[in-house]
PDB file of C-alpha atoms in Angstrom:
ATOM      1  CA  UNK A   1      44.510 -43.990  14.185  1.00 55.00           C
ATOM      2  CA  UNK A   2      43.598 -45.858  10.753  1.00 52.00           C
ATOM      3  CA  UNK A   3      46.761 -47.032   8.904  1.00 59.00           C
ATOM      4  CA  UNK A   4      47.218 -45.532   4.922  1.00 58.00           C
ATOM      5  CA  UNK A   5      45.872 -48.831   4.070  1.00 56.00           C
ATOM      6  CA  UNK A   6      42.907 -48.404   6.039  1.00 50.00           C
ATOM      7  CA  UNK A   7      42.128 -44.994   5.082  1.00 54.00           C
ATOM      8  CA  UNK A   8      42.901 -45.549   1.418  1.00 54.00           C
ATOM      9  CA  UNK A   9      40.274 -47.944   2.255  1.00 52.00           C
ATOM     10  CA  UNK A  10      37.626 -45.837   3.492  1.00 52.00           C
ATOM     11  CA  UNK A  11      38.096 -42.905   1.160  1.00 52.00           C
ATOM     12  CA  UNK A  12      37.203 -44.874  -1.450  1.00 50.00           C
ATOM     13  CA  UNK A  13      34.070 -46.638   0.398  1.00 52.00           C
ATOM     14  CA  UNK A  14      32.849 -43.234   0.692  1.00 47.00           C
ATOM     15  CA  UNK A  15      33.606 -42.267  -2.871  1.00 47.00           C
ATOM     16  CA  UNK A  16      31.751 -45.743  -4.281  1.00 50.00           C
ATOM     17  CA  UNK A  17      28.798 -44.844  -2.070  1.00 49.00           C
ATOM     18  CA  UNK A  18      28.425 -41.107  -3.211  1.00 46.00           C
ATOM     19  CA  UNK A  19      28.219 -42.150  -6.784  1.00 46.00           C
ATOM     20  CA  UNK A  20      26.000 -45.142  -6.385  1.00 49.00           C
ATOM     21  CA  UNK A  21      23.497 -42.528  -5.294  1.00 51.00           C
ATOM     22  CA  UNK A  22      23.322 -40.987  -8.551  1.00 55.00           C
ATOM     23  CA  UNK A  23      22.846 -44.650 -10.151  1.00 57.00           C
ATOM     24  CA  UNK A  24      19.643 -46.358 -10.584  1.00 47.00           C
ATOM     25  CA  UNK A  25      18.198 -49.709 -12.093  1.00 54.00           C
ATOM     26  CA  UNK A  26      16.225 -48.917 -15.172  1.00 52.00           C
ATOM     27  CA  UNK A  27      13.332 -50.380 -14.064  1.00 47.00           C
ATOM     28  CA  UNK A  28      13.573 -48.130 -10.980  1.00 49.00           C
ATOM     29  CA  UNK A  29      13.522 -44.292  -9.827  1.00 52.00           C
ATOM     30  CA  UNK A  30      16.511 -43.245  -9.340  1.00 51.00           C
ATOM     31  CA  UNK A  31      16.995 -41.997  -5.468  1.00 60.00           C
ATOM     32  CA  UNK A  32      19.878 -39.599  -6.165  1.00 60.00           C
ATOM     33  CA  UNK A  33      20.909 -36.900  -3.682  1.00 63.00           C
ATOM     34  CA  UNK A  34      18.952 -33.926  -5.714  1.00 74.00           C
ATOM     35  CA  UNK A  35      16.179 -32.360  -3.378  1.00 87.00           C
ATOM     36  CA  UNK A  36      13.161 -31.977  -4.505  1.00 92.00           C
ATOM     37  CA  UNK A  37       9.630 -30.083  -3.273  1.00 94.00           C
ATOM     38  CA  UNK A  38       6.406 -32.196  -3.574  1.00 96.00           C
ATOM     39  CA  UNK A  39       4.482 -30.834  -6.859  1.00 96.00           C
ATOM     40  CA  UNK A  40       1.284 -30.444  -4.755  1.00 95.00           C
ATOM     41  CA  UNK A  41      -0.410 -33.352  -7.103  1.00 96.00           C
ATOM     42  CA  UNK A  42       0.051 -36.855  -5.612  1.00 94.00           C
ATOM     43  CA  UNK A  43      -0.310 -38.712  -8.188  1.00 94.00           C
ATOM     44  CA  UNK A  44       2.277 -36.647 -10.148  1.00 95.00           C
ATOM     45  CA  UNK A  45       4.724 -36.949  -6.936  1.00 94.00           C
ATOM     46  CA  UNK A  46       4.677 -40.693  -7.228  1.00 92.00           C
ATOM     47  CA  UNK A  47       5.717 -40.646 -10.503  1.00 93.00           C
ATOM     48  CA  UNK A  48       8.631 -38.192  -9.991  1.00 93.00           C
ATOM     49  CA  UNK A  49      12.035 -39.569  -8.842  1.00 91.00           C
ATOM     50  CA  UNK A  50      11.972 -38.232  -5.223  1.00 90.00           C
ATOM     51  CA  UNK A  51       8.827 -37.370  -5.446  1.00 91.00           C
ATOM     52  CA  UNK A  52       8.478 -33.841  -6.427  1.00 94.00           C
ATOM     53  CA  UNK A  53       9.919 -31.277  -8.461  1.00 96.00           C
ATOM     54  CA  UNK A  54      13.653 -31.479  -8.302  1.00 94.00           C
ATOM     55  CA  UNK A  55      16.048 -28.508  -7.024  1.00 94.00           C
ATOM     56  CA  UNK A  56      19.122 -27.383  -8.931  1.00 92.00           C
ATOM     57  CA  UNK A  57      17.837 -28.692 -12.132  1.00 92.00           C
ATOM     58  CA  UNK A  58      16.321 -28.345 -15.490  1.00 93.00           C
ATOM     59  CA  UNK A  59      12.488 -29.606 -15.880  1.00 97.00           C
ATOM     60  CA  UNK A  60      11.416 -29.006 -19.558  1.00 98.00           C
ATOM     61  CA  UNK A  61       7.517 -28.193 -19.649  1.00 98.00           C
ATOM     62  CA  UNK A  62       6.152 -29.441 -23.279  1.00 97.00           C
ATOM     63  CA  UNK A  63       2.806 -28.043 -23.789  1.00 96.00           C
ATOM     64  CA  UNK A  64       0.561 -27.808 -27.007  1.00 90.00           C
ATOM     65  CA  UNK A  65      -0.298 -24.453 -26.275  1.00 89.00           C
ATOM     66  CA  UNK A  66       0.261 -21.829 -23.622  1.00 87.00           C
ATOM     67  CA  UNK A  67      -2.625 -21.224 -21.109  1.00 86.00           C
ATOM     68  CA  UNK A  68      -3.867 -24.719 -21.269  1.00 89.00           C
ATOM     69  CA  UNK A  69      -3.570 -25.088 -17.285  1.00 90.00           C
ATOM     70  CA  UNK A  70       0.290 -25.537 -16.754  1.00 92.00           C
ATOM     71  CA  UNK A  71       0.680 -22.481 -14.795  1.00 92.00           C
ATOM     72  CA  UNK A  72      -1.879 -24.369 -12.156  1.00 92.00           C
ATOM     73  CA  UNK A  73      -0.382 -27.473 -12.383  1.00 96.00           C
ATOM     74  CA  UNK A  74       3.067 -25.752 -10.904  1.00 96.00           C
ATOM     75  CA  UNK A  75       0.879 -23.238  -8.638  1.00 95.00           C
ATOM     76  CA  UNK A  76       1.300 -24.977  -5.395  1.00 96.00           C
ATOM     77  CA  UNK A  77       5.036 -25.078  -5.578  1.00 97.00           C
ATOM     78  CA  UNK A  78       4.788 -21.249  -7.069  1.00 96.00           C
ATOM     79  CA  UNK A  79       2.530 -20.044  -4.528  1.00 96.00           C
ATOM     80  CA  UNK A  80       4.818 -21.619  -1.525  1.00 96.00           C
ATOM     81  CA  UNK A  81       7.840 -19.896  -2.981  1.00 96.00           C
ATOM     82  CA  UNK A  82       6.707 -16.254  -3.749  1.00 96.00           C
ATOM     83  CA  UNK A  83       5.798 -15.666  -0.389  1.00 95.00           C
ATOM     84  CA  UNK A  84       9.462 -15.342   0.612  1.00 95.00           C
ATOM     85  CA  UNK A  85      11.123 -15.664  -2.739  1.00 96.00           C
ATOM     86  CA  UNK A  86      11.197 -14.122  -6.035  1.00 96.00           C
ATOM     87  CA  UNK A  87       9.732 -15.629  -9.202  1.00 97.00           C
ATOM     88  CA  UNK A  88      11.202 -14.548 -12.806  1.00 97.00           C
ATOM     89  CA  UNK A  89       9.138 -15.269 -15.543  1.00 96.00           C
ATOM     90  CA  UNK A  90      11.298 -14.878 -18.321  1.00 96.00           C
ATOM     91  CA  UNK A  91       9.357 -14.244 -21.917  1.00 94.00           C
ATOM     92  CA  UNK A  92       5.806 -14.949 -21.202  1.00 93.00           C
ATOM     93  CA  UNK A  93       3.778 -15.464 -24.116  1.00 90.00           C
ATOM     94  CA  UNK A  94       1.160 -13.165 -22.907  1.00 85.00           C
ATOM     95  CA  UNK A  95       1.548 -10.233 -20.122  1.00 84.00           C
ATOM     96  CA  UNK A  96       1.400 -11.815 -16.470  1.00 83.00           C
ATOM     97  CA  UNK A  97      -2.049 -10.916 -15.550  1.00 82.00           C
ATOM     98  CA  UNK A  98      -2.278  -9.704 -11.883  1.00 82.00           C
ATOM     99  CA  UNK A  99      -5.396 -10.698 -10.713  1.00 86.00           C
ATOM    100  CA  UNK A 100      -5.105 -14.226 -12.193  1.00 84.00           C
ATOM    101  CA  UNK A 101      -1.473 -14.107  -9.770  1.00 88.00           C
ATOM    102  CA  UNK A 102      -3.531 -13.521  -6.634  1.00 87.00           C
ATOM    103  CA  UNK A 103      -6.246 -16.119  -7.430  1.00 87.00           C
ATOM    104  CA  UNK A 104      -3.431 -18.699  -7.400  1.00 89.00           C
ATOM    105  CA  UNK A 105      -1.781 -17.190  -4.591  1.00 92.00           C
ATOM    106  CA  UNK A 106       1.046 -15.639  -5.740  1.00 93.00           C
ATOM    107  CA  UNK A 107       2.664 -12.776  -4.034  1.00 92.00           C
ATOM    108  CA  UNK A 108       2.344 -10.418  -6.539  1.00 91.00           C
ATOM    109  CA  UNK A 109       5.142  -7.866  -5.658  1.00 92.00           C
ATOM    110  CA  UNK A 110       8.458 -11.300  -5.824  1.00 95.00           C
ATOM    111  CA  UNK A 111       7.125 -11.915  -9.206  1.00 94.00           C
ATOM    112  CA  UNK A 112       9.262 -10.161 -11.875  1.00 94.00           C
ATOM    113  CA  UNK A 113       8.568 -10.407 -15.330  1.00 93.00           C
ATOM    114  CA  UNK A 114      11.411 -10.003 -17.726  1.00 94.00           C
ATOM    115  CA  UNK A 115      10.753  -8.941 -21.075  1.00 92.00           C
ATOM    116  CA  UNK A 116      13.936  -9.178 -23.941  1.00 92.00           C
ATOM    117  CA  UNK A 117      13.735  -8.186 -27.079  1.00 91.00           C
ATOM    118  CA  UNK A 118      15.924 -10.793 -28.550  1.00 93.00           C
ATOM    119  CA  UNK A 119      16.287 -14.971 -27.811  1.00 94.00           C
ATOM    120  CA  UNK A 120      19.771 -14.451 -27.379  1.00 94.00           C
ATOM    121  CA  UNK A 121      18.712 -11.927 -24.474  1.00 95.00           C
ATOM    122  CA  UNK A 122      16.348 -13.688 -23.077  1.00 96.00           C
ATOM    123  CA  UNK A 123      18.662 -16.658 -22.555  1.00 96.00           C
ATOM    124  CA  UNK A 124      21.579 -14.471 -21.265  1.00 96.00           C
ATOM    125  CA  UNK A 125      19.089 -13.562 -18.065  1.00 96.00           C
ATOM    126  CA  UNK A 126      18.144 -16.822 -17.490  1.00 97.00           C
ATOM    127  CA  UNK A 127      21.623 -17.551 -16.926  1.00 97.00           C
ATOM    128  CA  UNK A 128      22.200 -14.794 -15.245  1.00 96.00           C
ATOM    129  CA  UNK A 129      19.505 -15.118 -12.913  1.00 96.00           C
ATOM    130  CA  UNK A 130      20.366 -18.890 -12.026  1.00 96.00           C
ATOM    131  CA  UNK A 131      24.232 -18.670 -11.467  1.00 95.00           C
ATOM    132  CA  UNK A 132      23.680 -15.439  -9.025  1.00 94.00           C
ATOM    133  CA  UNK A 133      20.672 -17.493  -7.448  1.00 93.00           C
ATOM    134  CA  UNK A 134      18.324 -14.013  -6.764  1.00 92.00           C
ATOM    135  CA  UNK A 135      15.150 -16.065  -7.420  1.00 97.00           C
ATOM    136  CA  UNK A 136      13.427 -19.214  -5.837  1.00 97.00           C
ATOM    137  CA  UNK A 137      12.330 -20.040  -9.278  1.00 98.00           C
ATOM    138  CA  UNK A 138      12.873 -19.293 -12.730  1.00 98.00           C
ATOM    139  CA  UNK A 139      10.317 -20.108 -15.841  1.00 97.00           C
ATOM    140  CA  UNK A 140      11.278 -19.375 -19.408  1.00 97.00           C
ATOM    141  CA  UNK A 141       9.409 -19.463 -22.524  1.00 96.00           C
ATOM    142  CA  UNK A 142      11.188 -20.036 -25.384  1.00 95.00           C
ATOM    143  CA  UNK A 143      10.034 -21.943 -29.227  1.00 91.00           C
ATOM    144  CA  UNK A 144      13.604 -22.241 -30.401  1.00 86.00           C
ATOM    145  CA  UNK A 145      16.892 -23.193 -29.038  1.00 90.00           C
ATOM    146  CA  UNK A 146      20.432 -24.696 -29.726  1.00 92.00           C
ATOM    147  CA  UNK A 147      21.693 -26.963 -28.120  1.00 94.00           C
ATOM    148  CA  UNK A 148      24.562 -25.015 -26.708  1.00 95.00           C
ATOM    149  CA  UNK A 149      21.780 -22.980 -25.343  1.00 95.00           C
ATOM    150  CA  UNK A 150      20.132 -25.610 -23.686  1.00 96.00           C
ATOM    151  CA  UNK A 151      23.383 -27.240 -22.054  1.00 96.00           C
ATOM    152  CA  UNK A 152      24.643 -23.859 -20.679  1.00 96.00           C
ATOM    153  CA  UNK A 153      20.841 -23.714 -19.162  1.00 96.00           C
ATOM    154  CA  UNK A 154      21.550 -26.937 -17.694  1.00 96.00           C
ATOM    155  CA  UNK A 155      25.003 -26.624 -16.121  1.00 96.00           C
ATOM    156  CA  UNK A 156      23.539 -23.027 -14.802  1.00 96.00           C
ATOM    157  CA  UNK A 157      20.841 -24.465 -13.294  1.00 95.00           C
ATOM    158  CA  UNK A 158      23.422 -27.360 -11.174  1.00 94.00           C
ATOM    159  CA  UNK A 159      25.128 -24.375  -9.799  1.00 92.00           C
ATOM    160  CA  UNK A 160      22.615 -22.498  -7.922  1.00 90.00           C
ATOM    161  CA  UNK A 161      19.234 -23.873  -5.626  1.00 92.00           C
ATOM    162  CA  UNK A 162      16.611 -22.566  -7.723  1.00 96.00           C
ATOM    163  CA  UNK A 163      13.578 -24.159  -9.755  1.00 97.00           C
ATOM    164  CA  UNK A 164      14.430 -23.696 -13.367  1.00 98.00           C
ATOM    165  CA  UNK A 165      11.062 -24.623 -16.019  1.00 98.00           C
ATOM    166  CA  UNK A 166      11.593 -24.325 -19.540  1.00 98.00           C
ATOM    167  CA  UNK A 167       8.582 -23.893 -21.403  1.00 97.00           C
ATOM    168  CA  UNK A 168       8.610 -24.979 -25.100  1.00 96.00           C
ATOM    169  CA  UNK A 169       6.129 -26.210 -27.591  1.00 96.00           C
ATOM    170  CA  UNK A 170       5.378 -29.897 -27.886  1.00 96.00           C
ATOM    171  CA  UNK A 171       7.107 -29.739 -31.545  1.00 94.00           C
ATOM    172  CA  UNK A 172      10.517 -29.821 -29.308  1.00 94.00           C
ATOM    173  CA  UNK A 173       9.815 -33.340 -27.740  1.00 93.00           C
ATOM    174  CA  UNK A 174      11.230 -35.213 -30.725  1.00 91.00           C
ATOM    175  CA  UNK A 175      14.410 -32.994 -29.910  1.00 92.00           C
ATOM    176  CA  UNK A 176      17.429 -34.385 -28.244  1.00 91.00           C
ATOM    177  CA  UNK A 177      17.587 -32.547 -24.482  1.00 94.00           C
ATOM    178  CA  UNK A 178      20.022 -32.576 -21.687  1.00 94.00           C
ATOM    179  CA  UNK A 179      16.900 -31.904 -19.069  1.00 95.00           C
ATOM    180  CA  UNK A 180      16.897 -35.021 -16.672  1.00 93.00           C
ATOM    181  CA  UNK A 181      13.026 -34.359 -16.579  1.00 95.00           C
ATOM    182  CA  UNK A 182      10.720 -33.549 -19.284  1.00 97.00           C
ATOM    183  CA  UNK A 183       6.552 -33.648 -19.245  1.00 97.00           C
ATOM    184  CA  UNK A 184       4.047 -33.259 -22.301  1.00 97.00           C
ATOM    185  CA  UNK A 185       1.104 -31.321 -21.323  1.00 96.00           C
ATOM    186  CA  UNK A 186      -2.079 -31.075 -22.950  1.00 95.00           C
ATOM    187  CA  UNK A 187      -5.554 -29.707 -22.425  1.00 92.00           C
ATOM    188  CA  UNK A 188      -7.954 -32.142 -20.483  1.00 91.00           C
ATOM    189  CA  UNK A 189     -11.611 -31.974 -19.560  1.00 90.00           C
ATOM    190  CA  UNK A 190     -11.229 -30.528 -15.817  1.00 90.00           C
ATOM    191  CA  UNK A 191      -7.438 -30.999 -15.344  1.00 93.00           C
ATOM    192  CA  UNK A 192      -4.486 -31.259 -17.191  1.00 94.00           C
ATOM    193  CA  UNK A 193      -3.521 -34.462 -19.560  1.00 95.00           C
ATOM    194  CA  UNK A 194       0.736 -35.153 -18.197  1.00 95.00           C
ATOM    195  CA  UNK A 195       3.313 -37.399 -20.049  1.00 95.00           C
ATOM    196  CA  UNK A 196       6.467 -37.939 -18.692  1.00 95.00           C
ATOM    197  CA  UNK A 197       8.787 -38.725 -21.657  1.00 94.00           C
ATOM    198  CA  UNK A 198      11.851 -38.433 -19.212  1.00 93.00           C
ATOM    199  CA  UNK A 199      12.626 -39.109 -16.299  1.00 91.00           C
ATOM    200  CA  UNK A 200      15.578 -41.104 -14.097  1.00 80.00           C
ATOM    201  CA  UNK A 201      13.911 -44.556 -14.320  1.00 80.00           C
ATOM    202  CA  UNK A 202      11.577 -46.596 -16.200  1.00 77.00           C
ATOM    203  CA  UNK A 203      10.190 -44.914 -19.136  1.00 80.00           C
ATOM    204  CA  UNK A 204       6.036 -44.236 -18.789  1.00 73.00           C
ATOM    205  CA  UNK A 205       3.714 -45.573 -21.139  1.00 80.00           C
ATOM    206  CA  UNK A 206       0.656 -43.445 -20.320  1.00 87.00           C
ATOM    207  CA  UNK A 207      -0.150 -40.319 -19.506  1.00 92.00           C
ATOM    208  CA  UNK A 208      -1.366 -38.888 -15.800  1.00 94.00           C
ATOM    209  CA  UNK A 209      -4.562 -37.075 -15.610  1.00 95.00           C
ATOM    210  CA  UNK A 210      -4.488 -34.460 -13.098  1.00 94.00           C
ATOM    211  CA  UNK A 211      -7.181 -32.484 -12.065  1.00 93.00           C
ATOM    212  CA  UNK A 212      -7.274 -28.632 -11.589  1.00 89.00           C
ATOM    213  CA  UNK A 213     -10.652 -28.634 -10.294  1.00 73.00           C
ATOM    214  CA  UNK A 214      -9.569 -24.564  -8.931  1.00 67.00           C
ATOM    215  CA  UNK A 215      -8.914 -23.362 -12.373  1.00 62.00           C
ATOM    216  CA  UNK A 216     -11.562 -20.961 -13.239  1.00 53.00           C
ATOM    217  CA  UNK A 217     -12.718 -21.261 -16.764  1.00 50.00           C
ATOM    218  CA  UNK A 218     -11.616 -18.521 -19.262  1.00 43.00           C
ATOM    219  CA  UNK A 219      -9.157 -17.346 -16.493  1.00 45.00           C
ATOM    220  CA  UNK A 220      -5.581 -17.647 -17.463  1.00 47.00           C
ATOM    221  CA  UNK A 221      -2.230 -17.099 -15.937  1.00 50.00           C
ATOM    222  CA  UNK A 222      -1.271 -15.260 -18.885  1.00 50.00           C
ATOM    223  CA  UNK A 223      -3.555 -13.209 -20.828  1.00 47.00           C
ATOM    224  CA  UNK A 224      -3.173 -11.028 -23.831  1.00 43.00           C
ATOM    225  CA  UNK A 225      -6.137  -9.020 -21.808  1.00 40.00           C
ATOM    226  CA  UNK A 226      -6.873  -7.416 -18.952  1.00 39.00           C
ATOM    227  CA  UNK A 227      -3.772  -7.584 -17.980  1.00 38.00           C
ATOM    228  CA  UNK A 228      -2.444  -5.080 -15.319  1.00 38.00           C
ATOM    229  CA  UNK A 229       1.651  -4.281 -14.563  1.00 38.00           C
ATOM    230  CA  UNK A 230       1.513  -2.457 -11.467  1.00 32.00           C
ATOM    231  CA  UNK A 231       5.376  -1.303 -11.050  1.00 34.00           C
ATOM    232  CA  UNK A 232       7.754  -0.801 -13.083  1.00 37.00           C
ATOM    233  CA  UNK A 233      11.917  -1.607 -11.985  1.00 39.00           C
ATOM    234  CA  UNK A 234      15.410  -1.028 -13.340  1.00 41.00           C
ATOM    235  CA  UNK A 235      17.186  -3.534 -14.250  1.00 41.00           C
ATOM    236  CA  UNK A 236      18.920  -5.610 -11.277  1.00 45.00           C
ATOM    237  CA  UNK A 237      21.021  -8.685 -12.744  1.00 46.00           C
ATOM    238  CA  UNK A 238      23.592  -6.654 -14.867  1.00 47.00           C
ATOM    239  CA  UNK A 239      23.434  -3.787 -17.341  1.00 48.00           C
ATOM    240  CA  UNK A 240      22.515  -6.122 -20.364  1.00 61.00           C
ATOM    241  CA  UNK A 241      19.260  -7.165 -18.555  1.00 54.00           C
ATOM    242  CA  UNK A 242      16.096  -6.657 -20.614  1.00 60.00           C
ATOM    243  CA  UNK A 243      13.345  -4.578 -19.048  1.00 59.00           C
ATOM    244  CA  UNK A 244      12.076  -5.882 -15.937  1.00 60.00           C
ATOM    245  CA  UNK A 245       8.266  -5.423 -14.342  1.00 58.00           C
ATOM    246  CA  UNK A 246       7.152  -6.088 -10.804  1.00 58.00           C
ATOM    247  CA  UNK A 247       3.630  -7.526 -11.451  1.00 55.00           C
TER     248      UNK A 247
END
């Protein structure tokens, strides 16, 4: 049997070695304990701290306009998840567009899409969603936001294991954001142009190319045509939740 002294000892051994988990050199990737899922691109995973897209936390998406290809660059990690899971998409831009869902692979009956007719709504369901942990993954669209909003978002999305994307315009990258992870994505000749303005180690200089050779031209995600909502559902997370769609 360890004496107090001994134990005092090793309590705090263990405690020291917990929190030098979550601390990294700044010329290094941090190796915390978060989990993460490879992103499906390898030369985004390398560039990652642990090497994919991280669980239980807030990834801001920063794109110059929607439909330029980030909906593909998260497909493989989408397409893995709605075969068992449920998917919110929380204020699309456009109206999910079914048959664009099954050419990634999505399972089109776990992917709900949430429509609210205010911000202050839309935000409330993202929360929701996240702290009662209904989905495998959560994306939300939104142009502007507090920063209350955002650090409620954030402490929401520690507490339960789900993706949680943020998808904002590339205005908001000069804003100040508690998101350990944020990307700027723009339109590239066969892929997707990707620059990681934060991350948990070294900043990068320039941005990743990554190719989405499987995204058919003129074929979006989301699309203000064509699209198709093939059931309609009450609302599920509580009775403030906006209308929700199966797709």
């Amino acid at each position: 049997m360890l004496s107090p002294s001994l134990q005092r000892t090793s309590s705090a051994t263990l405690a020291n070695s917990a929190l030098l988990r979550d601390v990294w050199r700044a010329s290094e990737l941090s190796r915390g304990t978060t989990s993460t899922v490879t992103t499906g691109h390898s030369i985004l995973d390398g560039e990652l701290p642990g090497n994919g897209w991280p669980l239980s936390t807030f990834t801001e998406l920063l794109v110059q306009q929607a439909g330029i290809g980030e909906m593909h660059l998260l497909r493989p990690v989408l397409a893995q998840l709605s075969q068992h899971r449920r998917i919110a998409l929380v204020q699309p831009p456009y109206l999910p567009n079914s048959a664009a869902c099954k050419f990634m692979d999505l399972s089109c009956p776990n992917l709900l899409w949430i429509r609210a007719p205010s911000t202050a709504d839309a935000l409330w369901s993202t929360e929701q969603i996240l702290r009662n942990g209904s989905c495998g993954a959560v994306l939300l669209w939104q142009s502007n936001m507090r920063d209350e909003a955002l650090r409620r978002l954030n402490l929401a999305a520690q507490t339960t294991e789900t993706f949680f994307w943020l998808v904002r315009p590339m205005s908001a990258a000069a804003d100040a954001s508690p998101a350990p992870l944020r990307l700027a994505l723009r339109p590239a000749a066969g892929g997707i142009s990707t620059h990681i303005i934060k991350r948990r180690g070294p900043h990068h200089e320039a941005p990743l190319f990554i190719p989405l050779a499987d995204m058919p031209a003129r074929q979006r995600f989301l699309d203000d045509q064509n699209a198709v909502l093939v059931q309609r559902t009450p609302p599920t997370v509580a009775s403030r939740m906006p209308q929700a769609a199966l797709v």
